[in-house]
Short mmCIF file of C-alpha atoms in Angstrom, two decimals:
data_model
loop_
_atom_site.label_atom_id
_atom_site.label_comp_id
_atom_site.label_asym_id
_atom_site.label_seq_id
_atom_site.Cartn_x
_atom_site.Cartn_y
_atom_site.Cartn_z
CA ASP A 160 159.92 171.45 217.76
CA GLN A 161 157.44 170.87 215.31
CA LEU A 162 157.24 167.07 214.49
CA THR A 163 154.58 164.98 212.98
CA VAL A 164 154.25 161.72 210.89
CA ALA A 165 154.54 162.50 207.34
CA THR A 166 154.33 158.68 206.12
CA ALA A 167 153.44 155.33 207.47
CA SER A 168 151.79 152.07 206.29
CA GLY A 169 149.67 149.40 208.39
CA ALA A 170 149.10 145.70 207.74
CA MET A 171 147.51 143.25 209.61
CA ASP A 172 149.09 139.95 209.56
CA SER A 173 145.98 138.25 208.24
CA LYS A 174 142.64 139.79 206.96
CA ASN A 175 140.23 137.82 209.12
CA ALA A 176 137.96 139.57 211.66
CA GLY A 177 138.71 139.30 215.43
CA ASP A 178 139.45 141.39 218.48
CA GLY A 179 143.02 143.05 219.33
CA LYS A 180 144.95 142.13 216.10
CA ALA A 181 148.12 142.99 215.54
CA VAL A 182 148.97 145.55 213.24
CA GLY A 183 152.76 145.95 211.93
CA ILE A 184 153.66 149.56 211.12
CA THR A 185 156.23 150.40 208.69
CA GLY A 186 157.67 153.04 206.50
CA ILE A 187 157.34 155.64 209.29
CA THR A 188 158.80 158.95 208.21
CA LEU A 189 159.04 162.52 209.97
CA GLY A 190 157.47 165.74 209.25
CA GLY A 191 156.89 168.93 210.62
CA ASP A 192 158.64 172.20 210.71
CA ASP A 193 161.90 170.48 212.77
CA LYS A 194 162.31 167.33 211.14
CA ASN A 195 165.54 167.96 209.08
CA ASN A 196 166.56 168.44 212.77
CA TYR A 197 165.80 164.92 213.61
CA GLU A 198 166.92 161.23 212.24
CA LEU A 199 164.40 158.88 212.84
CA VAL A 200 166.52 155.44 214.03
CA ARG A 201 163.35 153.15 214.26
CA THR A 202 160.87 153.30 211.21
CA THR A 203 158.68 150.53 212.34
CA ALA A 204 155.93 150.14 215.45
CA SER A 205 153.08 148.02 216.13
CA THR A 206 149.42 148.54 217.64
CA LYS A 207 146.54 146.74 217.71
CA VAL A 208 142.62 146.69 216.32
CA ASP A 209 139.79 145.10 215.94
CA ILE A 210 138.01 144.01 212.91
CA ALA A 211 134.16 143.36 212.96
CA LYS A 212 132.64 140.63 210.92
CA ALA A 213 131.27 141.91 207.72
CA LEU A 214 127.26 141.12 207.15
CA ILE A 215 125.75 138.97 204.94
CA ASP A 216 122.13 139.73 203.98
CA GLN A 217 120.99 136.13 202.86
CA VAL A 218 121.80 133.48 201.15
CA THR A 219 119.95 132.70 197.98
CA GLY A 220 120.46 130.16 194.98
CA ILE A 221 119.63 127.10 197.41
CA THR A 222 117.51 124.68 195.56
CA ALA A 223 115.20 121.42 196.96
CA GLU A 224 115.55 117.99 195.35
CA ASN A 225 112.22 116.79 193.61
CA ARG A 226 111.43 113.08 195.05
CA THR A 227 108.71 110.54 195.33
CA TYR A 228 105.92 110.65 197.89
CA ASN A 229 107.18 109.42 200.94
CA GLY A 230 104.49 110.45 203.61
CA GLY A 231 106.83 113.10 205.45
CA LEU A 232 107.79 116.81 204.77
CA GLY A 233 111.72 116.52 204.61
CA VAL A 234 113.27 117.38 201.65
CA ASN A 235 117.23 117.42 200.33
CA LEU A 236 118.75 120.60 199.56
CA LEU A 237 120.99 121.23 197.12
CA THR A 238 123.40 124.16 198.02
CA ASN A 239 126.35 123.78 195.40
CA GLY A 240 124.07 126.99 193.47
CA ALA A 241 124.02 129.22 196.61
CA GLN A 242 124.81 133.04 196.40
CA PHE A 243 125.91 135.08 199.13
CA GLU A 244 124.88 138.58 198.93
CA ASP A 245 127.63 141.19 199.70
CA ARG A 246 130.50 138.61 199.87
CA LEU A 247 133.81 140.61 199.54
CA GLY A 248 135.79 139.57 196.86
CA ASN A 249 136.85 136.00 196.00
CA ASP A 250 135.98 135.09 199.89
CA GLN A 251 135.16 131.32 200.04
CA LEU A 252 132.00 130.63 201.53
CA THR A 253 129.55 127.87 201.60
CA VAL A 254 126.12 126.50 203.17
CA ALA A 255 127.34 124.59 206.07
CA THR A 256 123.99 123.74 207.51
CA ALA A 257 120.17 124.12 206.57
CA SER A 258 116.94 122.07 206.52
CA GLY A 259 114.23 121.95 203.86
CA ALA A 260 110.55 121.18 204.71
CA MET A 261 106.92 121.48 202.29
CA ASP A 262 104.10 122.96 203.77
CA THR A 263 101.87 119.46 203.45
CA LYS A 264 103.19 115.88 202.79
CA ASN A 265 101.07 115.52 199.37
CA ALA A 266 102.12 115.04 195.99
CA GLY A 267 102.14 118.01 193.74
CA ASP A 268 104.18 120.42 191.29
CA SER A 269 106.00 123.26 192.41
CA LYS A 270 105.35 122.47 196.10
CA ALA A 271 106.81 125.57 198.38
CA VAL A 272 109.91 124.44 200.34
CA ASP A 273 110.88 126.28 203.69
CA ILE A 274 114.30 126.46 204.07
CA THR A 275 115.68 127.04 207.99
CA GLY A 276 118.70 126.93 209.83
CA ILE A 277 121.13 128.61 207.17
CA THR A 278 124.53 128.58 208.51
CA LEU A 279 127.82 129.60 206.72
CA GLY A 280 130.60 127.61 205.73
CA GLY A 281 133.91 127.58 203.98
CA THR A 282 137.50 129.24 204.87
CA ASP A 283 136.00 132.95 205.22
CA ALA A 284 133.10 132.02 206.94
CA GLY A 285 134.55 133.39 210.52
CA ASN A 286 134.68 137.10 208.73
CA TYR A 287 131.10 137.23 208.42
CA THR A 288 127.57 137.26 210.63
CA LEU A 289 124.73 136.01 208.41
CA VAL A 290 121.43 137.98 208.99
CA LYS A 291 118.67 136.52 207.44
CA THR A 292 118.61 132.46 208.30
CA THR A 293 115.91 131.31 206.12
CA ALA A 294 114.75 131.44 202.81
CA ALA A 295 112.48 129.77 200.35
CA THR A 296 111.97 127.46 197.19
CA LYS A 297 109.83 124.71 195.06
CA ALA A 298 110.16 121.35 194.60
CA HIS A 299 108.01 118.72 192.86
CA ILE A 300 106.72 115.37 194.71
CA ASP A 301 105.82 112.55 192.49
CA GLN A 302 102.86 110.04 193.13
CA ARG A 303 104.36 106.92 194.88
CA ALA A 304 103.87 103.61 192.74
CA ILE A 305 101.68 101.33 194.34
CA LYS A 306 100.69 97.58 193.19
CA ALA A 307 97.44 95.71 193.36
CA VAL A 308 96.41 92.39 192.65
CA ILE A 309 92.95 92.26 190.87
CA THR A 310 91.14 88.83 191.06
CA ALA A 311 87.63 87.65 189.79
CA ASP A 312 85.22 85.15 191.21
CA ASP A 313 83.75 81.99 189.42
CA LYS A 314 80.39 82.19 188.34
CA THR A 315 77.53 80.40 186.49
CA TYR A 316 76.58 81.09 183.47
CA ASP A 317 74.18 84.32 183.47
CA ALA A 318 74.07 85.32 179.87
CA THR A 319 76.10 88.48 180.74
CA MET A 320 79.94 88.92 180.80
CA ALA A 321 79.36 90.88 184.09
CA ALA A 322 82.04 89.98 186.65
CA VAL A 323 82.59 90.26 190.35
CA THR A 324 86.24 91.35 191.19
CA ARG A 325 88.22 92.03 194.31
CA GLY A 326 91.71 93.58 194.87
CA ARG A 327 94.34 93.49 197.41
CA LEU A 328 96.99 96.78 197.66
CA ASP A 329 100.69 96.26 198.73
CA ALA A 330 101.27 98.08 202.19
CA LEU A 331 100.78 101.66 202.16
CA LEU A 332 102.65 104.39 204.19
CA GLY A 333 102.17 105.21 207.56
CA GLU A 334 98.47 105.43 208.14
CA ASP A 335 97.43 106.81 204.88
CA GLN A 336 93.91 106.59 203.71
CA VAL A 337 93.52 104.94 200.55
CA THR A 338 91.00 102.38 199.31
CA LEU A 339 90.75 100.29 195.86
CA ALA A 340 87.94 100.09 193.82
CA THR A 341 87.71 97.29 191.12
CA ASN A 342 85.97 96.48 187.97
CA GLY A 343 85.96 93.66 185.56
CA ILE A 344 83.83 92.27 182.58
CA PHE A 345 84.80 88.60 181.05
CA ALA A 346 86.10 88.52 177.57
CA THR A 347 82.97 86.38 176.36
CA LYS A 348 79.78 85.23 178.62
CA ASP A 349 79.91 81.71 177.49
CA ALA A 350 80.81 79.12 180.17
CA GLY A 351 84.17 77.57 180.15
CA LYS A 352 87.27 77.65 182.42
CA ASP A 353 89.98 79.79 183.11
CA LYS A 354 88.13 82.33 181.24
CA THR A 355 89.91 85.69 180.40
CA VAL A 356 88.48 88.75 182.40
CA ASN A 357 89.74 92.28 181.70
CA VAL A 358 89.60 94.39 184.89
CA THR A 359 90.65 98.04 186.03
CA GLY A 360 90.91 99.42 189.39
CA SER A 361 91.07 102.89 190.66
CA LEU A 362 92.24 104.58 193.77
CA ALA A 363 89.89 106.45 196.65
CA GLY A 364 90.50 108.05 200.15
CA THR A 365 91.99 111.27 201.47
CA ASP A 366 95.45 109.88 200.48
CA ALA A 367 94.78 108.53 196.97
CA GLY A 368 96.24 111.34 195.35
CA ASN A 369 99.62 110.77 196.78
CA TYR A 370 99.80 107.31 194.65
CA ARG A 371 99.84 105.72 191.53
CA LEU A 372 97.99 102.23 190.77
CA GLU A 373 99.71 99.90 188.88
CA HIS A 374 97.78 96.68 188.38
CA ASN A 375 96.90 93.45 186.29
CA GLU A 376 95.05 94.10 183.09
CA THR A 377 93.62 90.83 183.39
CA ALA A 378 92.47 87.73 185.48
CA LYS A 379 90.95 84.38 185.09
CA ALA A 380 87.67 82.97 186.28
CA ASP A 381 85.51 80.33 185.75
CA ILE A 382 81.91 80.57 184.26
CA ALA A 383 79.96 76.99 185.19
CA GLN A 384 77.13 76.06 183.09
CA ARG A 385 73.80 76.66 184.13
CA ALA A 386 71.47 73.58 185.16
#
């Protein structure tokens, strides 16, 4: 006798990837030349099938948070805007882990950030394999404010407004190489107590560009009468 399966429907108990997943088969009907000679008592069956994970080629849209210079390479990543290439339907995917690092520690605009160690999170993460676990973005590192106190030395009247100044910087980060240069000029050349000295300062050294100097604009010093 000639019998075939005319119709049948198969459905998983869940959409998720996995091996040996149960498949419920329903709606089985007979076909073939001799189908009318038979009555199918049971119209259901079952089998198993493997569902391989789908591929996510790469994750885009991860950004880095701008920050102030801290002497390190690390940077905080913002993953709320992440996009997942080849995601299916409305599957729920997030970035579970990712690390960001600058190529240099120095302050600057639009600095390259290398993103590594990207892994998938979210309800449907187990249904995907991430092919490329790296990405790139850019971030800004602001100069770090550093304070200095500039003082002026007392002197004996010399008919000029020249002043000798010196300064003290707040603590630097790590082993950064920064020095302070100072200049000053008395408001007048005349002898007197607690005379105003207008002072300026500037930074020098290998790491000077990572700092923004803040200092007092005036100091006080005496000009003694000349014998």
